[in-house]
Amino acid sequence: GVQTCALPIYRIDILVDEKLILELKAVESMKAIHEAQLLTYMKLSRIDTGLLINFNVRKLVDGIKRFKL
C-alpha cells in the first residue's frame, strides 16, 4: 500500500528582509506555546532574530518580546 504522512504547515506572520520574524498575536496573555511557536519558526527558517508582538495591551511596547538564537 501507499503510506502517507501528514506534515504540519508552518506560517510565519511577517518576514522582514529575510532577517527578522514577526509573530503577531492579540491575546489576553502570552503563553509558553506562543514563544515556542516563534522559536520553532526561527529554528526551521535559520533566522536568528524574532519579535513576538501582542496587540492586546494598553501600550504596544508592553506587548513586544525579542528573541535571539
Coordinates of N, CA, C and O in Angstrom, one line a residue:
G1 N 0.8 -1.2 0.0 CA 0.0 0.0 0.0 C 0.9 1.3 0.0 O 2.1 1.2 0.1
V2 N 0.2 2.3 -0.1 CA 0.8 3.7 -0.1 C 0.8 4.2 1.3 O -0.3 4.3 1.9
Q3 N 1.9 4.7 1.7 CA 2.0 5.3 3.1 C 1.9 6.8 2.9 O 2.5 7.4 2.0
T4 N 1.1 7.5 3.7 CA 1.1 8.9 3.7 C 1.5 9.5 5.0 O 1.3 8.8 6.1
C5 N 2.0 10.6 5.0 CA 2.5 11.3 6.3 C 2.0 12.7 6.3 O 2.3 13.5 5.3
A6 N 1.2 13.1 7.2 CA 0.7 14.5 7.3 C 1.8 15.3 8.0 O 2.2 15.1 9.1
L7 N 2.3 16.3 7.3 CA 3.3 17.2 7.8 C 2.6 18.5 8.2 O 1.8 19.0 7.5
P8 N 3.0 19.1 9.4 CA 2.4 20.3 9.8 C 2.9 21.5 8.9 O 4.0 21.4 8.3
I9 N 2.0 22.4 8.7 CA 2.3 23.6 7.9 C 2.7 24.7 8.8 O 1.9 25.0 9.8
Y10 N 3.8 25.4 8.6 CA 4.2 26.5 9.4 C 4.0 27.8 8.6 O 4.5 27.8 7.5
R11 N 3.4 28.8 9.2 CA 3.2 30.0 8.5 C 3.7 31.2 9.3 O 3.1 31.5 10.4
I12 N 4.8 31.7 8.9 CA 5.3 32.9 9.5 C 4.4 34.1 9.2 O 4.0 34.3 8.1
D13 N 4.1 34.9 10.3 CA 3.2 36.0 10.1 C 3.8 37.1 9.1 O 3.3 37.4 8.1
I14 N 5.0 37.5 9.5 CA 5.7 38.5 8.7 C 7.2 38.2 8.8 O 7.8 38.0 9.8
L15 N 7.8 38.2 7.6 CA 9.3 38.0 7.5 C 9.8 39.3 6.9 O 9.4 39.8 5.8
V16 N 10.8 40.0 7.7 CA 11.3 41.2 7.3 C 12.7 41.0 6.7 O 13.6 40.6 7.5
D17 N 12.9 41.3 5.5 CA 14.2 41.3 4.8 C 15.0 40.0 5.0 O 16.2 40.0 5.1
E18 N 14.2 38.9 5.2 CA 14.8 37.6 5.4 C 15.8 37.6 6.6 O 16.7 36.7 6.7
K19 N 15.5 38.5 7.6 CA 16.4 38.5 8.8 C 15.7 38.6 10.1 O 16.2 38.4 11.1
L20 N 14.4 38.9 10.0 CA 13.6 39.1 11.2 C 12.2 38.5 11.1 O 11.5 38.7 10.0
I21 N 11.8 37.7 12.0 CA 10.4 37.1 12.0 C 9.5 37.9 13.0 O 9.9 38.1 14.2
L22 N 8.4 38.3 12.6 CA 7.4 38.9 13.5 C 6.3 37.9 13.6 O 5.6 37.5 12.6
E23 N 6.0 37.6 14.9 CA 4.8 36.7 15.2 C 3.8 37.6 15.9 O 4.1 38.1 17.0
L24 N 2.6 37.7 15.3 CA 1.6 38.7 15.8 C 0.5 37.9 16.5 O 0.0 36.9 16.0
K25 N 0.1 38.5 17.7 CA -0.9 37.9 18.5 C -1.8 39.0 19.0 O -1.4 40.2 19.0
A26 N -3.0 38.6 19.4 CA -4.0 39.5 20.1 C -4.6 38.7 21.2 O -5.8 38.2 21.0
V27 N -3.9 38.4 22.2 CA -4.3 37.5 23.3 C -4.3 38.2 24.6 O -3.6 39.2 24.8
E28 N -5.1 37.7 25.6 CA -5.1 38.2 27.0 C -3.7 38.2 27.6 O -3.3 39.2 28.2
S29 N -3.0 37.1 27.4 CA -1.7 37.0 28.0 C -0.9 36.0 27.1 O -1.4 35.0 26.6
M30 N 0.4 36.3 27.0 CA 1.3 35.4 26.3 C 1.5 34.1 27.1 O 1.7 34.1 28.3
K31 N 1.6 33.0 26.4 CA 1.8 31.7 26.9 C 3.1 31.2 26.4 O 3.6 31.6 25.4
A32 N 3.6 30.1 27.1 CA 4.8 29.5 26.6 C 4.7 28.9 25.2 O 5.7 28.9 24.4
I33 N 3.5 28.5 24.8 CA 3.3 28.0 23.5 C 3.5 29.0 22.4 O 4.0 28.7 21.3
H34 N 3.2 30.3 22.7 CA 3.5 31.4 21.7 C 5.0 31.6 21.5 O 5.4 31.7 20.4
E35 N 5.7 31.5 22.6 CA 7.2 31.6 22.5 C 7.7 30.4 21.7 O 8.6 30.6 20.9
A36 N 7.2 29.2 22.0 CA 7.7 28.0 21.4 C 7.4 28.1 19.9 O 8.2 27.6 19.1
Q37 N 6.3 28.6 19.5 CA 5.9 28.7 18.1 C 6.9 29.6 17.4 O 7.4 29.2 16.3
L38 N 7.2 30.8 17.9 CA 8.2 31.7 17.3 C 9.6 31.0 17.2 O 10.2 31.1 16.2
L39 N 10.0 30.4 18.3 CA 11.3 29.8 18.3 C 11.4 28.7 17.3 O 12.4 28.5 16.6
T40 N 10.3 27.9 17.1 CA 10.3 26.9 16.1 C 10.4 27.5 14.7 O 11.2 27.0 13.9
Y41 N 9.7 28.5 14.4 CA 9.8 29.2 13.1 C 11.2 29.7 12.9 O 11.8 29.6 11.8
M42 N 11.9 30.3 13.9 CA 13.2 30.8 13.8 C 14.2 29.7 13.5 O 15.1 29.8 12.6
K43 N 14.1 28.5 14.2 CA 15.0 27.4 14.0 C 14.8 26.8 12.6 O 15.8 26.5 11.9
L44 N 13.6 26.6 12.2 CA 13.3 26.0 10.9 C 13.8 26.8 9.7 O 14.2 26.3 8.7
S45 N 13.6 28.2 9.9 CA 14.0 29.1 8.8 C 15.4 29.6 8.9 O 15.9 30.3 8.0
R46 N 16.1 29.2 10.0 CA 17.5 29.6 10.2 C 17.6 31.1 10.3 O 18.6 31.7 9.8
I47 N 16.6 31.7 10.9 CA 16.6 33.2 11.1 C 16.8 33.4 12.6 O 16.0 32.8 13.4
D48 N 17.8 34.1 13.0 CA 18.2 34.2 14.5 C 17.5 35.2 15.3 O 17.7 35.3 16.5
T49 N 16.7 36.1 14.7 CA 16.0 37.1 15.4 C 14.5 37.1 15.2 O 14.1 37.0 14.0
G50 N 13.8 37.3 16.3 CA 12.3 37.3 16.2 C 11.7 38.2 17.2 O 12.2 38.4 18.3
L51 N 10.5 38.8 16.8 CA 9.7 39.6 17.8 C 8.4 38.9 17.9 O 7.7 38.6 16.9
L52 N 8.0 38.7 19.2 CA 6.6 38.3 19.5 C 5.8 39.5 19.9 O 6.2 40.2 20.9
I53 N 4.8 39.8 19.2 CA 4.1 41.1 19.4 C 2.6 40.8 19.8 O 1.9 40.1 19.0
N54 N 2.2 41.2 20.9 CA 0.8 41.1 21.4 C 0.1 42.5 21.3 O 0.5 43.4 21.9
F55 N -0.9 42.5 20.5 CA -1.6 43.8 20.3 C -2.7 44.0 21.3 O -3.3 45.1 21.4
N56 N -2.9 43.1 22.2 CA -4.0 43.2 23.2 C -3.4 43.8 24.5 O -3.5 43.2 25.6
V57 N -2.7 44.9 24.4 CA -2.2 45.6 25.6 C -2.5 47.1 25.4 O -2.7 47.6 24.3
R58 N -2.4 47.8 26.6 CA -2.6 49.3 26.5 C -1.6 50.0 25.7 O -1.8 50.9 24.9
K59 N -0.3 49.7 26.1 CA 0.8 50.3 25.4 C 1.5 49.2 24.6 O 1.9 48.2 25.1
L60 N 1.7 49.4 23.3 CA 2.3 48.4 22.4 C 3.6 47.9 22.9 O 4.0 46.8 22.8
V61 N 4.4 48.9 23.4 CA 5.8 48.5 23.9 C 5.7 47.4 24.9 O 6.6 46.6 25.1
D62 N 4.6 47.3 25.7 CA 4.5 46.3 26.7 C 4.2 45.0 26.1 O 4.3 43.9 26.8
G63 N 3.8 44.9 24.9 CA 3.4 43.7 24.2 C 4.5 43.1 23.3 O 4.2 42.2 22.6
I64 N 5.7 43.6 23.4 CA 6.8 43.2 22.4 C 7.8 42.5 23.2 O 8.3 42.9 24.3
K65 N 8.2 41.3 22.7 CA 9.3 40.5 23.3 C 10.2 40.0 22.2 O 9.8 39.5 21.2
R66 N 11.5 40.3 22.4 CA 12.5 40.0 21.4 C 13.2 38.6 21.7 O 13.5 38.4 22.9
F67 N 13.5 37.9 20.7 CA 14.1 36.6 20.8 C 15.3 36.5 19.9 O 15.3 37.1 18.8
K68 N 16.4 35.9 20.4 CA 17.7 35.8 19.6 C 18.2 34.4 19.8 O 18.3 33.9 21.0
L69 N 18.5 33.7 18.8 CA 19.0 32.3 18.9 C 20.5 32.4 19.0 O 21.2 33.3 18.6

